Amino acid sequence: MNTKLNLTQEWDKTFPKSDKVDHKKVTFHNRYGIELAADMYTPKDAVGKLAAIAVSGPFGAVKEQSSGLYAQHMAERGFLTIAFDPSFTGESGGEPRRMASPDINTEDFLAAVDFLSVQDNVDAERIGIIGICGFGGMAVNAAAIDPRIKATAAMTMYDMSKVNVEGYFASEDTPAGRMVKRRVIAAQRTEDYRTGTYKRAGGVIDPLPEDAPWFVKDYHDYYKAPRGYHERSGNSTDGWNVIGCQSFLNQPLLAWAHEIESPVLLVHGEKAHSRYFSEYAFERMTGEAAKGESKTMGNKELMIIPDAVHTDLYDDKNGKIPYDKLEAFFKENMK
């Protein structure tokens, strides 16, 4: 598990380097002994102990894509930030590669908080997290476990357990449908063990079929295009292992979301196919339904971005990421 990490030192991000922050590579380990790789962004000429934010996601992406962009922007606004590759992905350790786990990937956020808590230039009482896409669900789950997390933002969130159990829009939400998945994965496990390899599920489909769902076209426009392609990204290349998401089938991520005491901001696009995941998370946390509109209850907020699709919150192509809102949210809740 303690894979020797080979960290790229040159700038290989999908976004330009800011002259307002200092950047360096760092590593830290989680409670499973997996060493994680991260990019640390610090405001230039920063003094004293800073509020800090750990960022990860989307699910299947790497820190050279969306999470690094968010981390650099938030560092420009005064926070010390890290964007990290989850276990088994990117430059982080863990074998076999391209596995996923609701426990270990939630733990990755907690390990990031461990690391930030002991940095000399970080105020351990002012640490927050940002999870993007599938790691939005992991971030909410982390907030439900760890009261050291003072504020959480989940951007264009996926609940990976919900989508694996039910399919998109509950299209596979039957016992028979779930049994089909169980049998397919079980058969693949036998084959993988027999061959000593792990079959990959494939990343975003390429070339793109004319009849592809519109949200797959959005994914293709990010992961397979210059704006978002990265050679270490599973979504840009050959994807997760086929059996990689098996444990999400019976591990509900948001089971205890209603007991989160700290502030949570859920941000989603009005036209995102995935908007219902954030609406579901808001209802899990507050007991109040939210259908297609921004809503606040106590210290939980759902922010709907007009006309935005799922991948609009991956980067700045269409200027939809609400950085001002994120800055205000974290500064207000990490005083």
mmCIF file of C-alpha atoms in Angstrom:
data_model
loop_
_atom_site.group_PDB
_atom_site.id
_atom_site.type_symbol
_atom_site.label_atom_id
_atom_site.label_comp_id
_atom_site.label_asym_id
_atom_site.label_seq_id
_atom_site.Cartn_x
_atom_site.Cartn_y
_atom_site.Cartn_z
ATOM 1 C CA MET A 1 0.000 0.000 0.000
ATOM 2 C CA ASN A 2 2.916 2.343 0.700
ATOM 3 C CA THR A 3 3.725 2.729 -2.968
ATOM 4 C CA LYS A 4 6.823 4.835 -3.632
ATOM 5 C CA LEU A 5 5.364 7.977 -5.139
ATOM 6 C CA ASN A 6 6.810 9.456 -8.300
ATOM 7 C CA LEU A 7 5.740 13.087 -8.165
ATOM 8 C CA THR A 8 5.806 15.193 -11.298
ATOM 9 C CA GLN A 9 7.645 18.433 -10.594
ATOM 10 C CA GLU A 10 6.830 20.377 -13.758
ATOM 11 C CA TRP A 11 3.534 22.227 -14.095
ATOM 12 C CA ASP A 12 1.214 19.776 -15.867
ATOM 13 C CA LYS A 13 -2.193 21.144 -14.873
ATOM 14 C CA THR A 14 -5.148 21.773 -17.166
ATOM 15 C CA PHE A 15 -5.178 25.406 -15.976
ATOM 16 C CA PRO A 16 -2.520 28.147 -15.979
ATOM 17 C CA LYS A 17 -0.305 28.760 -12.965
ATOM 18 C CA SER A 18 -1.209 31.782 -10.858
ATOM 19 C CA ASP A 19 1.440 34.341 -9.948
ATOM 20 C CA LYS A 20 -0.517 35.173 -6.776
ATOM 21 C CA VAL A 21 0.237 31.925 -4.940
ATOM 22 C CA ASP A 22 3.153 29.676 -4.102
ATOM 23 C CA HIS A 23 2.876 26.032 -5.129
ATOM 24 C CA LYS A 24 4.595 22.853 -3.998
ATOM 25 C CA LYS A 25 4.022 19.104 -3.923
ATOM 26 C CA VAL A 26 3.300 17.487 -0.537
ATOM 27 C CA THR A 27 2.402 13.993 0.671
ATOM 28 C CA PHE A 28 0.504 12.612 3.645
ATOM 29 C CA HIS A 29 -0.856 9.213 4.680
ATOM 30 C CA ASN A 30 -4.294 7.973 5.659
ATOM 31 C CA ARG A 31 -5.152 5.493 8.404
ATOM 32 C CA TYR A 32 -4.762 2.588 5.988
ATOM 33 C CA GLY A 33 -1.130 3.531 5.404
ATOM 34 C CA ILE A 34 -1.772 4.753 1.873
ATOM 35 C CA GLU A 35 0.419 7.709 0.931
ATOM 36 C CA LEU A 36 -1.473 10.488 -0.806
ATOM 37 C CA ALA A 37 -0.043 13.086 -3.177
ATOM 38 C CA ALA A 38 -1.255 16.666 -3.146
ATOM 39 C CA ASP A 39 -0.532 20.106 -4.527
ATOM 40 C CA MET A 40 -0.318 22.793 -1.840
ATOM 41 C CA TYR A 41 -1.213 26.363 -2.758
ATOM 42 C CA THR A 42 -0.304 29.200 -0.370
ATOM 43 C CA PRO A 43 -1.041 32.923 -0.829
ATOM 44 C CA LYS A 44 2.162 34.780 -1.655
ATOM 45 C CA ASP A 45 3.650 36.682 1.286
ATOM 46 C CA ALA A 46 1.189 35.028 3.678
ATOM 47 C CA VAL A 47 2.022 35.431 7.358
ATOM 48 C CA GLY A 48 0.694 33.766 10.485
ATOM 49 C CA LYS A 49 -1.697 30.862 10.692
ATOM 50 C CA LEU A 50 -4.156 30.591 7.820
ATOM 51 C CA ALA A 51 -7.551 29.019 7.378
ATOM 52 C CA ALA A 52 -7.120 25.923 5.199
ATOM 53 C CA ILE A 53 -9.214 23.974 2.676
ATOM 54 C CA ALA A 54 -8.682 20.457 1.285
ATOM 55 C CA VAL A 55 -10.139 19.792 -2.176
ATOM 56 C CA SER A 56 -10.729 16.597 -4.144
ATOM 57 C CA GLY A 57 -12.777 15.328 -7.063
ATOM 58 C CA PRO A 58 -14.421 14.787 -9.450
ATOM 59 C CA PHE A 59 -14.810 11.018 -9.209
ATOM 60 C CA GLY A 60 -12.306 9.590 -11.667
ATOM 61 C CA ALA A 61 -10.383 12.856 -12.051
ATOM 62 C CA VAL A 62 -6.974 13.956 -10.745
ATOM 63 C CA LYS A 63 -5.692 17.008 -8.907
ATOM 64 C CA GLU A 64 -4.351 18.480 -12.139
ATOM 65 C CA GLN A 65 -7.962 19.032 -13.225
ATOM 66 C CA SER A 66 -10.879 20.604 -11.323
ATOM 67 C CA SER A 67 -9.698 20.179 -7.733
ATOM 68 C CA GLY A 68 -6.420 21.946 -8.432
ATOM 69 C CA LEU A 69 -8.245 24.796 -10.160
ATOM 70 C CA TYR A 70 -10.494 25.264 -7.111
ATOM 71 C CA ALA A 71 -7.545 25.016 -4.734
ATOM 72 C CA GLN A 72 -5.521 27.632 -6.613
ATOM 73 C CA HIS A 73 -8.473 30.041 -6.791
ATOM 74 C CA MET A 74 -9.185 29.714 -3.077
ATOM 75 C CA ALA A 75 -5.496 30.290 -2.278
ATOM 76 C CA GLU A 76 -5.686 33.510 -4.300
ATOM 77 C CA ARG A 77 -8.434 34.508 -1.877
ATOM 78 C CA GLY A 78 -6.337 33.990 1.233
ATOM 79 C CA PHE A 79 -6.655 30.312 2.158
ATOM 80 C CA LEU A 80 -3.926 27.701 2.357
ATOM 81 C CA THR A 81 -5.229 24.875 0.195
ATOM 82 C CA ILE A 82 -4.358 21.384 -0.928
ATOM 83 C CA ALA A 83 -5.770 19.486 -3.894
ATOM 84 C CA PHE A 84 -5.157 15.763 -3.475
ATOM 85 C CA ASP A 85 -5.426 12.617 -5.528
ATOM 86 C CA PRO A 86 -7.605 10.018 -3.757
ATOM 87 C CA SER A 87 -6.221 6.596 -2.869
ATOM 88 C CA PHE A 88 -5.486 4.312 -5.836
ATOM 89 C CA THR A 89 -5.544 7.198 -8.336
ATOM 90 C CA GLY A 90 -3.275 9.782 -9.927
ATOM 91 C CA GLU A 91 0.033 10.258 -8.149
ATOM 92 C CA SER A 92 -1.264 8.836 -4.850
ATOM 93 C CA GLY A 93 -0.407 5.357 -3.602
ATOM 94 C CA GLY A 94 -2.510 2.278 -3.111
ATOM 95 C CA GLU A 95 -2.685 -0.988 -5.002
ATOM 96 C CA PRO A 96 -4.345 -2.170 -7.136
ATOM 97 C CA ARG A 97 -4.870 0.999 -9.125
ATOM 98 C CA ARG A 98 -8.250 2.517 -9.959
ATOM 99 C CA MET A 99 -10.225 1.071 -7.066
ATOM 100 C CA ALA A 100 -12.836 3.061 -5.148
ATOM 101 C CA SER A 101 -14.206 2.758 -1.636
ATOM 102 C CA PRO A 102 -16.822 4.774 0.273
ATOM 103 C CA ASP A 103 -14.778 4.233 3.441
ATOM 104 C CA ILE A 104 -11.254 4.784 2.123
ATOM 105 C CA ASN A 105 -12.200 7.737 -0.068
ATOM 106 C CA THR A 106 -14.005 9.392 2.843
ATOM 107 C CA GLU A 107 -10.939 8.617 4.947
ATOM 108 C CA ASP A 108 -8.826 10.452 2.362
ATOM 109 C CA PHE A 109 -10.574 13.699 3.340
ATOM 110 C CA LEU A 110 -10.049 12.967 7.042
ATOM 111 C CA ALA A 111 -6.357 12.286 6.390
ATOM 112 C CA ALA A 112 -6.113 15.636 4.601
ATOM 113 C CA VAL A 113 -7.516 17.262 7.736
ATOM 114 C CA ASP A 114 -4.925 15.356 9.815
ATOM 115 C CA PHE A 115 -2.167 16.759 7.618
ATOM 116 C CA LEU A 116 -3.448 20.325 7.605
ATOM 117 C CA SER A 117 -4.021 20.297 11.373
ATOM 118 C CA VAL A 118 -0.307 19.922 12.125
ATOM 119 C CA GLN A 119 1.088 22.458 9.651
ATOM 120 C CA ASP A 120 2.834 25.383 11.326
ATOM 121 C CA ASN A 121 1.091 27.914 9.086
ATOM 122 C CA VAL A 122 -2.435 26.504 9.490
ATOM 123 C CA ASP A 123 -4.993 27.329 12.171
ATOM 124 C CA ALA A 124 -6.284 23.861 13.102
ATOM 125 C CA GLU A 125 -9.582 25.397 14.238
ATOM 126 C CA ARG A 126 -10.246 26.757 10.724
ATOM 127 C CA ILE A 127 -10.201 23.834 8.314
ATOM 128 C CA GLY A 128 -12.798 23.181 5.612
ATOM 129 C CA ILE A 129 -13.196 20.869 2.639
ATOM 130 C CA ILE A 130 -14.503 21.040 -0.930
ATOM 131 C CA GLY A 131 -15.682 17.915 -2.736
ATOM 132 C CA ILE A 132 -16.462 17.986 -6.455
ATOM 133 C CA CYS A 133 -18.850 15.601 -8.255
ATOM 134 C CA GLY A 134 -18.557 12.128 -6.671
ATOM 135 C CA PHE A 135 -16.231 13.488 -4.017
ATOM 136 C CA GLY A 136 -18.974 15.905 -3.024
ATOM 137 C CA GLY A 137 -20.771 12.931 -1.507
ATOM 138 C CA MET A 138 -17.553 11.806 0.154
ATOM 139 C CA ALA A 139 -17.041 15.317 1.559
ATOM 140 C CA VAL A 140 -20.535 15.359 3.090
ATOM 141 C CA ASN A 141 -19.874 11.913 4.556
ATOM 142 C CA ALA A 142 -16.580 13.175 6.004
ATOM 143 C CA ALA A 143 -18.357 16.143 7.596
ATOM 144 C CA ALA A 144 -20.792 13.721 9.244
ATOM 145 C CA ILE A 145 -17.858 11.870 10.836
ATOM 146 C CA ASP A 146 -15.346 14.557 11.744
ATOM 147 C CA PRO A 147 -16.214 17.695 13.760
ATOM 148 C CA ARG A 148 -12.768 19.140 13.003
ATOM 149 C CA ILE A 149 -14.247 20.057 9.594
ATOM 150 C CA LYS A 150 -15.697 23.499 10.201
ATOM 151 C CA ALA A 151 -17.324 24.018 6.790
ATOM 152 C CA THR A 152 -18.030 21.854 3.730
ATOM 153 C CA ALA A 153 -18.844 22.735 0.133
ATOM 154 C CA ALA A 154 -20.060 20.074 -2.303
ATOM 155 C CA MET A 155 -19.914 21.194 -5.920
ATOM 156 C CA THR A 156 -22.106 19.568 -8.622
ATOM 157 C CA MET A 157 -22.407 16.617 -6.215
ATOM 158 C CA TYR A 158 -22.895 12.958 -7.014
ATOM 159 C CA ASP A 159 -24.001 10.506 -4.343
ATOM 160 C CA MET A 160 -21.994 7.521 -5.562
ATOM 161 C CA SER A 161 -23.932 5.053 -3.435
ATOM 162 C CA LYS A 162 -27.284 6.293 -4.717
ATOM 163 C CA VAL A 163 -26.290 6.180 -8.383
ATOM 164 C CA ASN A 164 -24.763 2.706 -8.047
ATOM 165 C CA VAL A 165 -27.767 1.323 -6.173
ATOM 166 C CA GLU A 166 -30.527 2.981 -8.202
ATOM 167 C CA GLY A 167 -28.985 3.911 -11.541
ATOM 168 C CA TYR A 168 -29.543 7.373 -12.997
ATOM 169 C CA PHE A 169 -32.944 8.839 -12.129
ATOM 170 C CA ALA A 170 -33.837 5.601 -10.284
ATOM 171 C CA SER A 171 -33.966 3.791 -13.633
ATOM 172 C CA GLU A 172 -32.538 0.593 -12.086
ATOM 173 C CA ASP A 173 -34.065 0.892 -8.630
ATOM 174 C CA THR A 174 -35.481 -2.624 -8.297
ATOM 175 C CA PRO A 175 -34.247 -5.741 -6.476
ATOM 176 C CA ALA A 176 -33.915 -7.469 -9.852
ATOM 177 C CA GLY A 177 -31.876 -4.601 -11.269
ATOM 178 C CA ARG A 178 -29.506 -4.637 -8.324
ATOM 179 C CA MET A 179 -29.129 -8.399 -8.552
ATOM 180 C CA VAL A 180 -28.030 -8.070 -12.173
ATOM 181 C CA LYS A 181 -25.262 -5.700 -11.062
ATOM 182 C CA ARG A 182 -24.205 -7.989 -8.234
ATOM 183 C CA ARG A 183 -23.954 -10.967 -10.568
ATOM 184 C CA VAL A 184 -21.999 -9.060 -13.220
ATOM 185 C CA ILE A 185 -19.488 -7.794 -10.667
ATOM 186 C CA ALA A 186 -19.205 -11.186 -8.966
ATOM 187 C CA ALA A 187 -18.462 -12.875 -12.292
ATOM 188 C CA GLN A 188 -15.880 -10.205 -13.092
ATOM 189 C CA ARG A 189 -14.175 -10.765 -9.733
ATOM 190 C CA THR A 190 -13.734 -14.449 -10.579
ATOM 191 C CA GLU A 191 -12.323 -13.591 -13.996
ATOM 192 C CA ASP A 192 -9.987 -10.936 -12.586
ATOM 193 C CA TYR A 193 -8.648 -13.369 -10.017
ATOM 194 C CA ARG A 194 -8.168 -16.045 -12.668
ATOM 195 C CA THR A 195 -6.229 -13.727 -14.981
ATOM 196 C CA GLY A 196 -4.380 -11.771 -12.304
ATOM 197 C CA THR A 197 -5.507 -8.486 -13.813
ATOM 198 C CA TYR A 198 -8.312 -6.004 -13.275
ATOM 199 C CA LYS A 199 -10.481 -5.216 -16.276
ATOM 200 C CA ARG A 200 -11.063 -1.520 -16.767
ATOM 201 C CA ALA A 201 -14.534 -0.172 -17.426
ATOM 202 C CA GLY A 202 -13.346 2.517 -19.820
ATOM 203 C CA GLY A 203 -13.363 6.269 -19.284
ATOM 204 C CA VAL A 204 -15.621 8.733 -21.062
ATOM 205 C CA ILE A 205 -16.620 7.138 -24.341
ATOM 206 C CA ASP A 206 -14.610 8.245 -27.368
ATOM 207 C CA PRO A 207 -15.403 8.732 -30.179
ATOM 208 C CA LEU A 208 -18.715 10.088 -29.044
ATOM 209 C CA PRO A 209 -21.786 8.388 -30.582
ATOM 210 C CA GLU A 210 -24.328 10.721 -32.115
ATOM 211 C CA ASP A 211 -27.050 9.310 -29.860
ATOM 212 C CA ALA A 212 -25.049 9.702 -26.628
ATOM 213 C CA PRO A 213 -27.053 11.207 -23.724
ATOM 214 C CA TRP A 214 -26.542 14.963 -23.458
ATOM 215 C CA PHE A 215 -24.732 14.690 -20.128
ATOM 216 C CA VAL A 216 -22.255 12.222 -21.660
ATOM 217 C CA LYS A 217 -21.613 14.869 -24.313
ATOM 218 C CA ASP A 218 -20.893 17.321 -21.489
ATOM 219 C CA TYR A 219 -18.405 14.873 -19.979
ATOM 220 C CA HIS A 220 -16.758 14.346 -23.355
ATOM 221 C CA ASP A 221 -16.467 18.098 -23.822
ATOM 222 C CA TYR A 222 -14.437 18.244 -20.620
ATOM 223 C CA TYR A 223 -12.469 15.010 -20.165
ATOM 224 C CA LYS A 224 -11.665 14.343 -23.825
ATOM 225 C CA ALA A 225 -11.053 17.956 -24.839
ATOM 226 C CA PRO A 226 -7.976 20.141 -24.226
ATOM 227 C CA ARG A 227 -9.821 22.064 -21.499
ATOM 228 C CA GLY A 228 -9.864 19.010 -19.213
ATOM 229 C CA TYR A 229 -7.911 16.060 -20.613
ATOM 230 C CA HIS A 230 -5.133 14.652 -18.425
ATOM 231 C CA GLU A 231 -3.168 11.478 -19.006
ATOM 232 C CA ARG A 232 -3.457 10.334 -15.357
ATOM 233 C CA SER A 233 -7.211 10.882 -15.221
ATOM 234 C CA GLY A 234 -9.270 7.694 -15.405
ATOM 235 C CA ASN A 235 -12.184 9.573 -16.939
ATOM 236 C CA SER A 236 -9.882 10.886 -19.671
ATOM 237 C CA THR A 237 -8.363 7.449 -20.330
ATOM 238 C CA ASP A 238 -9.434 3.897 -19.414
ATOM 239 C CA GLY A 239 -11.642 4.449 -16.377
ATOM 240 C CA TRP A 240 -12.135 2.567 -13.119
ATOM 241 C CA ASN A 241 -11.769 -1.156 -12.645
ATOM 242 C CA VAL A 242 -15.068 -2.855 -13.480
ATOM 243 C CA ILE A 243 -15.328 -4.073 -9.880
ATOM 244 C CA GLY A 244 -14.043 -0.765 -8.487
ATOM 245 C CA CYS A 245 -17.360 0.557 -7.187
ATOM 246 C CA GLN A 246 -18.803 -2.686 -5.821
ATOM 247 C CA SER A 247 -18.938 -1.618 -2.175
ATOM 248 C CA PHE A 248 -21.088 1.425 -2.983
ATOM 249 C CA LEU A 249 -23.972 -0.998 -3.607
ATOM 250 C CA ASN A 250 -24.607 -1.385 0.126
ATOM 251 C CA GLN A 251 -22.819 1.563 1.758
ATOM 252 C CA PRO A 252 -25.177 4.584 1.822
ATOM 253 C CA LEU A 253 -22.950 7.655 2.009
ATOM 254 C CA LEU A 254 -25.498 10.107 3.390
ATOM 255 C CA ALA A 255 -26.994 7.920 6.127
ATOM 256 C CA TRP A 256 -25.943 10.326 8.893
ATOM 257 C CA ALA A 257 -25.980 13.605 6.966
ATOM 258 C CA HIS A 258 -28.831 14.859 9.158
ATOM 259 C CA GLU A 259 -26.469 14.944 12.156
ATOM 260 C CA ILE A 260 -23.903 17.286 10.602
ATOM 261 C CA GLU A 261 -23.641 20.298 12.904
ATOM 262 C CA SER A 262 -21.217 22.370 10.805
ATOM 263 C CA PRO A 263 -22.282 24.498 7.809
ATOM 264 C CA VAL A 264 -22.684 22.799 4.425
ATOM 265 C CA LEU A 265 -23.016 24.518 1.052
ATOM 266 C CA LEU A 266 -24.350 22.465 -1.874
ATOM 267 C CA VAL A 267 -23.841 24.075 -5.298
ATOM 268 C CA HIS A 268 -25.401 22.688 -8.452
ATOM 269 C CA GLY A 269 -26.290 23.766 -11.953
ATOM 270 C CA GLU A 270 -29.919 24.391 -12.838
ATOM 271 C CA LYS A 271 -29.586 22.288 -15.997
ATOM 272 C CA ALA A 272 -27.290 19.608 -14.578
ATOM 273 C CA HIS A 273 -28.538 16.047 -15.022
ATOM 274 C CA SER A 274 -27.168 15.401 -11.513
ATOM 275 C CA ARG A 275 -28.979 18.204 -9.705
ATOM 276 C CA TYR A 276 -31.218 15.760 -7.881
ATOM 277 C CA PHE A 277 -28.247 14.438 -5.906
ATOM 278 C CA SER A 278 -27.732 17.820 -4.211
ATOM 279 C CA GLU A 279 -31.468 18.194 -3.696
ATOM 280 C CA TYR A 280 -31.504 14.764 -2.073
ATOM 281 C CA ALA A 281 -28.525 15.697 0.133
ATOM 282 C CA PHE A 282 -30.224 18.913 1.225
ATOM 283 C CA GLU A 283 -33.366 17.001 2.133
ATOM 284 C CA ARG A 284 -31.299 14.384 4.023
ATOM 285 C CA MET A 285 -29.662 17.128 6.074
ATOM 286 C CA THR A 286 -32.683 19.333 6.738
ATOM 287 C CA GLY A 287 -35.833 17.294 6.162
ATOM 288 C CA GLU A 288 -36.956 19.962 3.667
ATOM 289 C CA ALA A 289 -37.490 19.228 -0.016
ATOM 290 C CA ALA A 290 -35.813 21.453 -2.587
ATOM 291 C CA LYS A 291 -36.868 21.072 -6.209
ATOM 292 C CA GLY A 292 -35.021 23.231 -8.683
ATOM 293 C CA GLU A 293 -34.546 26.269 -6.479
ATOM 294 C CA SER A 294 -31.962 27.685 -4.113
ATOM 295 C CA LYS A 295 -32.872 27.126 -0.493
ATOM 296 C CA THR A 296 -31.424 27.742 2.972
ATOM 297 C CA MET A 297 -32.355 26.126 6.247
ATOM 298 C CA GLY A 298 -30.230 26.865 9.287
ATOM 299 C CA ASN A 299 -26.597 26.512 8.286
ATOM 300 C CA LYS A 300 -27.332 24.262 5.308
ATOM 301 C CA GLU A 301 -27.676 25.883 1.890
ATOM 302 C CA LEU A 302 -28.486 24.676 -1.612
ATOM 303 C CA MET A 303 -27.348 27.120 -4.293
ATOM 304 C CA ILE A 304 -28.644 26.582 -7.840
ATOM 305 C CA ILE A 305 -26.596 28.211 -10.612
ATOM 306 C CA PRO A 306 -28.859 29.420 -13.478
ATOM 307 C CA ASP A 307 -28.373 27.717 -16.853
ATOM 308 C CA ALA A 308 -25.361 25.682 -15.652
ATOM 309 C CA VAL A 309 -24.822 22.033 -16.592
ATOM 310 C CA HIS A 310 -22.873 19.499 -14.533
ATOM 311 C CA THR A 311 -19.447 20.168 -16.019
ATOM 312 C CA ASP A 312 -19.833 23.962 -15.884
ATOM 313 C CA LEU A 313 -18.719 23.636 -12.257
ATOM 314 C CA TYR A 314 -15.588 21.716 -13.282
ATOM 315 C CA ASP A 315 -13.802 24.742 -14.722
ATOM 316 C CA ASP A 316 -14.185 28.366 -15.795
ATOM 317 C CA LYS A 317 -15.061 27.757 -19.438
ATOM 318 C CA ASN A 318 -18.489 29.340 -18.990
ATOM 319 C CA GLY A 319 -17.747 31.412 -15.886
ATOM 320 C CA LYS A 320 -20.252 29.530 -13.695
ATOM 321 C CA ILE A 321 -18.183 28.632 -10.613
ATOM 322 C CA PRO A 322 -19.313 30.963 -7.771
ATOM 323 C CA TYR A 323 -15.885 31.721 -6.295
ATOM 324 C CA ASP A 324 -17.162 34.827 -4.496
ATOM 325 C CA LYS A 325 -19.808 32.724 -2.761
ATOM 326 C CA LEU A 326 -17.242 30.083 -1.783
ATOM 327 C CA GLU A 327 -14.902 32.718 -0.380
ATOM 328 C CA ALA A 328 -17.685 34.325 1.661
ATOM 329 C CA PHE A 329 -18.963 30.938 2.880
ATOM 330 C CA PHE A 330 -15.600 29.733 4.169
ATOM 331 C CA LYS A 331 -14.546 33.085 5.643
ATOM 332 C CA GLU A 332 -17.833 33.460 7.468
ATOM 333 C CA ASN A 333 -17.799 29.916 8.852
ATOM 334 C CA MET A 334 -14.076 29.612 9.619
ATOM 335 C CA LYS A 335 -13.541 32.852 11.541
#
